[in-house]
């Protein structure tokens, strides 16, 4: 039987135009890239798009016959991630060497794993050995604002602080990797029909929905505003409101992050979310109906340094039973949450704010 990755690949081949080279997704994702075949190329980097969600470049490659081809290169992290490595836009211009995976979404597009910069320094994604150089860029932690850090250490209590987590495999990937016996027949059909480019709002619209919003390893600030609690996330400028007082809360309205109400169970914040207007539970194509209910629990550790998180999904339209995933975050005082400034395509950058 054809496995899910192959099904999705066939759909992408059938539905995606060769000129559709938009973001993005992990370069090691076999649905989006030929991740079993690392290839090398060399050329002149002539353009760089220094915008979220990923920095991209255009590289001119000349073959043995003198023919020029322009390649779009997915360079990996966004500007913030590049900044943590001490890299700026100008570092990529000039003669570069690339080793990476060809995109499945169109011709002349590659996701870079290794980049030999014109300076002779090698930029490598992930914990991989250097391929050509003895010198690499060193990643530092995200910038910390001393004034913000001091203020948050003074005022933080309970869950009300800035949280982040270490990049890596997310709980939604674990849910996709298991037997998925909680998907009913309709859920399996929708999962199989998912197109990771056309149906992914992160790719086509630079936006996220619930519960995918909660899984990214980016800063999330939780604030107490009296009759409501707010969640502010850096990625895609995400924002959620948790209404704690039904007497002052507005009437529910559908949105990509749904309508959330909360209550305290000791030190644990329990949140119920309904009215979610977002068709997929995650960017990996797990379906979600407008009847879905999400139950979340946020429990801080006794010292306030860690946040235990669980999420249970109820959706009888697509699932045979509820299922639960778990995740954790750690306190990251002093992390700023700047505008995300997302651009889907090169052509959109002139009109982007």
XYZ file of N, CA and C in Angstrom, residues 109-267:
477
model
N 14.771 24.815 -7.650
C 14.596 25.240 -6.266
C 15.266 24.208 -5.369
N 16.051 24.681 -4.405
C 16.814 23.788 -3.542
C 16.806 24.309 -2.111
N 16.745 23.385 -1.183
C 16.874 23.730 0.227
C 18.297 23.461 0.670
N 18.976 24.479 1.178
C 20.397 24.365 1.493
C 20.613 23.788 2.889
N 21.459 22.767 2.962
C 21.914 22.220 4.240
C 23.294 22.781 4.582
N 24.176 22.862 3.577
C 25.505 23.447 3.735
C 25.627 24.626 2.774
N 26.162 25.734 3.254
C 26.451 26.889 2.403
C 27.868 27.356 2.686
N 28.739 27.291 1.663
C 30.076 27.859 1.783
C 29.979 29.315 1.352
N 30.110 30.222 2.304
C 29.971 31.642 2.043
C 31.194 32.178 1.301
N 31.062 33.317 0.626
C 32.212 33.899 -0.069
C 33.407 34.138 0.848
N 33.172 34.309 2.124
C 34.251 34.551 3.090
C 35.057 33.294 3.400
N 34.581 32.117 2.976
C 35.238 30.860 3.304
C 34.702 30.209 4.561
N 33.719 30.848 5.193
C 33.064 30.288 6.364
C 31.887 29.436 5.904
N 31.688 28.281 6.520
C 30.605 27.382 6.130
C 29.436 27.492 7.111
N 28.258 27.731 6.566
C 27.034 27.781 7.356
C 26.337 26.432 7.205
N 26.072 25.760 8.319
C 25.493 24.417 8.303
C 24.225 24.417 9.134
N 23.181 23.779 8.608
C 21.944 23.633 9.360
C 21.968 22.323 10.153
N 21.506 22.408 11.391
C 21.447 21.218 12.222
C 22.824 20.834 12.755
N 22.869 19.712 13.428
C 24.119 19.226 14.027
C 24.867 18.341 13.039
N 25.318 18.953 11.961
C 26.021 18.200 10.914
C 27.489 18.586 10.877
N 28.309 17.658 10.424
C 29.729 17.939 10.262
C 29.935 18.901 9.101
N 31.013 19.674 9.184
C 31.375 20.557 8.084
C 31.711 19.733 6.850
N 31.388 20.282 5.689
C 31.588 19.549 4.431
C 32.845 20.022 3.703
N 33.120 21.330 3.746
C 34.232 21.858 2.960
C 35.235 22.670 3.776
N 34.810 23.254 4.837
C 35.621 24.232 5.543
C 35.984 23.759 6.949
N 36.999 24.406 7.522
C 37.338 24.169 8.923
C 36.770 25.260 9.818
N 36.046 26.197 9.214
C 35.515 27.327 9.966
C 34.012 27.422 9.738
N 33.278 27.585 10.816
C 31.829 27.689 10.696
C 31.324 28.838 11.550
N 30.067 29.201 11.336
C 29.457 30.235 12.161
C 29.026 29.603 13.470
N 29.095 30.352 14.533
C 28.730 29.870 15.855
C 27.391 30.468 16.262
N 26.473 29.594 16.634
C 25.158 30.063 17.025
C 25.172 30.517 18.477
N 24.620 31.680 18.723
C 24.440 32.174 20.081
C 22.965 32.076 20.433
N 22.627 32.347 21.665
C 21.225 32.353 22.049
C 20.525 33.585 21.522
N 19.193 33.571 21.552
C 18.437 34.751 21.126
C 18.823 35.956 21.973
N 18.753 37.166 21.409
C 19.126 38.357 22.171
C 18.215 38.570 23.373
N 18.807 39.017 24.457
C 18.068 39.292 25.686
C 18.201 40.774 26.008
N 17.072 41.431 26.242
C 17.057 42.842 26.622
C 17.200 42.922 28.138
N 18.300 43.483 28.650
C 18.514 43.514 30.105
C 17.402 44.212 30.874
N 16.863 45.286 30.302
C 15.788 46.005 30.991
C 14.514 45.158 31.050
N 14.182 44.493 29.922
C 13.012 43.614 29.913
C 13.205 42.445 30.877
N 14.415 41.901 30.904
C 14.693 40.778 31.788
C 14.516 41.174 33.250
N 15.066 42.335 33.616
C 14.962 42.784 34.998
C 13.509 43.018 35.396
N 12.734 43.624 34.501
C 11.328 43.892 34.799
C 10.535 42.600 34.927
N 10.801 41.627 34.041
C 10.051 40.379 34.107
C 10.425 39.571 35.348
N 11.680 39.589 35.731
C 12.070 38.878 36.953
C 11.409 39.503 38.182
N 11.139 40.793 38.107
C 10.498 41.479 39.227
C 9.010 41.183 39.295
N 8.359 41.049 38.113
C 6.897 40.971 38.085
C 6.343 39.583 37.809
N 7.160 38.647 37.317
C 6.644 37.338 36.898
C 6.043 36.584 38.076
N 4.904 35.963 37.817
C 4.272 35.090 38.806
C 3.406 34.078 38.073
N 3.236 32.919 38.679
C 2.424 31.860 38.096
C 2.871 31.616 36.644
N 1.916 31.573 35.708
C 2.251 31.336 34.309
C 2.551 32.632 33.569
N 2.465 33.766 34.243
C 2.522 35.070 33.574
C 3.964 35.534 33.408
N 4.518 35.152 32.275
C 5.904 35.438 31.932
C 6.111 35.044 30.470
N 7.326 35.127 29.976
C 7.649 34.755 28.593
C 8.248 33.357 28.574
N 7.673 32.503 27.729
C 8.095 31.109 27.641
C 8.622 30.794 26.245
N 9.556 29.877 26.166
C 10.012 29.383 24.870
C 10.374 27.908 25.029
N 10.877 27.308 23.962
C 11.314 25.918 24.052
C 12.427 25.666 23.057
N 13.113 24.557 23.236
C 14.229 24.203 22.379
C 13.713 23.688 21.040
N 14.277 24.160 19.914
C 13.855 23.637 18.612
C 14.039 22.131 18.529
N 13.185 21.492 17.783
C 13.267 20.046 17.609
C 11.918 19.488 17.236
N 11.822 18.198 17.318
C 10.588 17.511 16.956
C 9.440 17.981 17.848
N 8.310 18.334 17.236
C 7.167 18.812 17.986
C 6.152 17.714 18.244
N 5.258 17.938 19.196
C 4.266 16.916 19.526
C 3.315 16.605 18.382
N 3.101 17.577 17.485
C 2.228 17.302 16.349
C 2.868 16.298 15.404
N 4.207 16.267 15.332
C 4.888 15.274 14.518
C 4.771 13.886 15.138
N 4.799 13.835 16.463
C 4.597 12.553 17.135
C 3.192 12.023 16.861
N 2.214 12.936 16.844
C 0.840 12.519 16.567
C 0.712 11.978 15.149
N 1.439 12.596 14.225
C 1.391 12.141 12.836
C 2.092 10.799 12.663
N 3.112 10.558 13.493
C 3.925 9.360 13.326
C 3.304 8.118 13.941
N 2.336 8.281 14.847
C 1.773 7.094 15.493
C 0.744 6.421 14.584
N 0.003 5.479 15.116
C -0.918 4.695 14.297
C -2.090 5.500 13.765
N -2.341 6.624 14.381
C -3.475 7.482 14.009
C -4.795 6.702 14.022
N -4.902 5.799 14.982
C -6.133 5.024 15.082
C -7.311 5.873 15.534
N -7.025 7.090 15.964
C -8.100 7.996 16.362
C -8.717 8.738 15.172
N -8.165 8.576 13.964
C -8.775 9.145 12.758
C -9.870 8.210 12.248
N -11.071 8.752 12.020
C -12.122 7.929 11.422
C -11.960 7.926 9.900
N -12.892 7.334 9.197
C -12.757 7.212 7.744
C -12.674 8.575 7.073
N -13.532 9.507 7.504
C -13.500 10.853 6.910
C -12.161 11.528 7.209
N -11.694 11.380 8.447
C -10.424 11.990 8.824
C -9.267 11.470 7.995
N -9.266 10.158 7.734
C -8.192 9.572 6.928
C -8.257 10.057 5.485
N -9.463 10.204 4.953
C -9.603 10.704 3.589
C -9.060 12.122 3.469
N -9.441 12.980 4.429
C -8.967 14.360 4.391
C -7.464 14.437 4.587
N -6.928 13.603 5.466
C -5.488 13.564 5.692
C -4.748 13.168 4.417
N -5.292 12.186 3.692
C -4.652 11.718 2.463
C -4.731 12.748 1.341
N -5.759 13.595 1.364
C -5.937 14.600 0.317
C -5.170 15.888 0.580
N -4.581 16.000 1.752
C -3.889 17.235 2.133
C -2.735 17.535 1.193
N -2.693 18.760 0.667
C -1.603 19.238 -0.168
C -0.738 20.158 0.694
N 0.527 19.794 0.965
C 1.338 20.553 1.907
C 1.725 21.947 1.437
N 1.416 22.310 0.197
C 1.641 23.671 -0.275
C 0.324 24.413 -0.380
N -0.605 23.880 -1.184
C -1.871 24.567 -1.425
C -2.723 24.694 -0.167
N -2.695 23.683 0.702
C -3.576 23.658 1.870
C -2.909 24.148 3.149
N -1.690 24.605 3.055
C -0.943 25.042 4.229
C -0.967 26.560 4.285
N -1.725 27.122 5.245
C -1.860 28.576 5.345
C -0.549 29.246 5.723
N 0.355 28.523 6.374
C 1.665 29.090 6.654
C 2.396 29.373 5.350
N 2.243 28.481 4.387
C 2.891 28.623 3.092
C 2.242 29.725 2.265
N 0.926 29.693 2.161
C 0.233 30.560 1.216
C -0.225 31.895 1.786
N -0.348 31.982 3.121
C -0.927 33.192 3.699
C -0.149 33.752 4.887
N 0.925 33.117 5.309
C 1.690 33.550 6.476
C 0.806 33.661 7.717
N 0.045 32.611 8.003
C -0.759 32.620 9.217
C -0.909 31.202 9.745
N -1.221 31.114 11.034
C -1.404 29.841 11.698
C -2.751 29.812 12.392
N -3.190 28.600 12.711
C -4.397 28.429 13.499
C -4.114 27.580 14.721
N -5.151 27.389 15.513
C -5.048 26.474 16.657
C -5.275 25.044 16.175
N -4.559 24.079 16.792
C -3.592 24.259 17.877
C -2.143 24.398 17.427
N -1.900 24.436 16.110
C -0.532 24.510 15.593
C 0.217 25.707 16.176
N -0.526 26.768 16.446
C 0.018 28.001 17.026
C 0.858 27.732 18.264
N 0.497 26.696 19.034
C 1.115 26.468 20.338
C 2.405 25.641 20.277
N 2.763 25.116 19.111
C 3.853 24.145 19.058
C 5.204 24.709 18.621
N 5.226 25.908 18.048
C 6.479 26.415 17.510
C 7.455 26.810 18.620
N 8.750 26.580 18.411
C 9.756 26.914 19.428
C 10.143 28.385 19.386
N 9.168 29.244 19.616
C 9.379 30.691 19.604
C 8.837 31.268 20.904
N 9.256 32.476 21.268
C 8.741 33.073 22.506
C 7.230 33.290 22.467
N 6.578 32.935 23.568
C 5.161 33.230 23.788
C 5.046 33.930 25.135
N 4.442 35.108 25.134
C 4.266 35.868 26.367
C 2.832 35.717 26.851
N 2.674 35.281 28.101
C 1.355 35.126 28.703
C 1.163 36.259 29.700
N 0.086 37.026 29.525
C -0.137 38.215 30.350
C -1.501 38.166 31.024
N -1.557 38.635 32.259
C -2.791 38.720 33.041
C -3.404 40.097 32.829
N -4.593 40.129 32.253
C -5.277 41.398 32.000
C -6.618 41.448 32.720
N -6.650 40.887 33.903
C -7.842 40.956 34.726
C -8.877 39.921 34.359
N -9.869 40.320 33.574
C -10.932 39.394 33.197
C -10.556 38.519 32.010
N -9.316 38.657 31.543
C -8.855 37.847 30.417
C -7.343 37.650 30.498
N -6.882 36.619 29.839
C -5.459 36.322 29.728
C -5.100 36.351 28.252
N -3.973 36.966 27.905
C -3.567 37.041 26.509
C -2.285 36.245 26.273
N -2.225 35.620 25.107
C -1.032 34.919 24.631
C -0.536 35.684 23.414
N 0.706 36.105 23.460
C 1.308 36.791 22.324
C 2.503 35.989 21.849
N 2.484 35.585 20.567
C 3.551 34.770 19.998
C 4.293 35.559 18.933
N 5.607 35.308 18.842
C 6.396 35.995 17.822
C 6.035 35.514 16.423
N 5.886 34.204 16.222
C 5.685 33.692 14.862
C 4.317 34.083 14.326
N 4.323 34.686 13.138
C 3.112 35.135 12.454
C 2.312 36.135 13.281
N 2.972 36.819 14.246
C 2.298 37.821 15.083
C 1.034 37.251 15.724
N 1.120 36.002 16.181
C -0.052 35.325 16.727
C -0.510 35.924 18.047
N -1.816 35.915 18.255
C -2.385 36.440 19.499
C -3.656 35.670 19.842
N -3.755 35.237 21.099
C -4.950 34.573 21.609
C -5.456 35.322 22.836
N -6.766 35.297 23.025
C -7.374 35.850 24.228
C -8.137 34.740 24.939
N -7.868 34.576 26.229
C -8.556 33.586 27.058
C -9.484 34.351 27.996
N -10.781 34.213 27.826
C -11.743 34.949 28.645
C -11.981 34.191 29.948
N -11.741 34.886 31.060
C -11.843 34.271 32.384
C -13.164 34.589 33.080
N -13.906 35.553 32.558
C -15.166 35.982 33.175
C -16.251 36.006 32.099
N -17.149 35.054 32.149
C -18.190 34.972 31.114
C -19.116 36.180 31.137
N -19.186 36.884 32.265
C -20.069 38.063 32.349
C -19.557 39.214 31.492
N -18.253 39.273 31.256
C -17.684 40.380 30.473
C -17.147 39.932 29.120
N -17.231 38.646 28.823
C -16.677 38.155 27.561
C -17.647 38.398 26.411
N -17.139 38.610 25.198
C -18.015 38.821 24.036
C -18.649 37.514 23.577
N -19.600 37.627 22.670
C -20.203 36.441 22.070
C -19.162 35.716 21.222
N -19.182 34.383 21.237
C -18.188 33.634 20.448
C -18.294 33.940 18.959
N -17.153 34.092 18.340
C -17.076 34.258 16.889
C -15.966 33.364 16.357
N -16.197 32.699 15.225
C -15.153 31.832 14.663
C -13.904 32.621 14.286
N -12.749 32.043 14.510
C -11.479 32.635 14.091
C -10.452 31.518 13.968
N -9.292 31.855 13.439
C -8.264 30.828 13.235
C -7.758 30.260 14.559
N -7.827 31.034 15.638
C -7.391 30.533 16.943
C -8.575 30.199 17.845
N -9.801 30.363 17.331
C -10.982 29.968 18.073
C -11.371 30.938 19.173
N -12.321 30.499 19.977
C -12.841 31.283 21.103
C -12.516 30.505 22.372
N -11.758 31.136 23.275
C -11.222 30.417 24.432
C -11.733 30.993 25.744
N -12.118 30.096 26.645
C -12.473 30.468 28.009
C -11.582 29.687 28.962
N -11.332 30.277 30.142
C -10.408 29.634 31.062
C -10.914 29.602 32.487
N -10.305 28.720 33.268
C -10.579 28.623 34.700
C -9.329 28.095 35.384
N -9.226 28.356 36.677
C -8.084 27.877 37.442
C -8.435 26.604 38.193
N -7.549 25.642 38.151
C -7.638 24.433 38.973
C -6.355 24.378 39.788
N -6.364 25.050 40.955
C -5.132 25.242 41.703
C -4.215 26.165 40.930
N -2.972 25.731 40.670
C -2.014 26.526 39.908
C -2.116 26.284 38.406
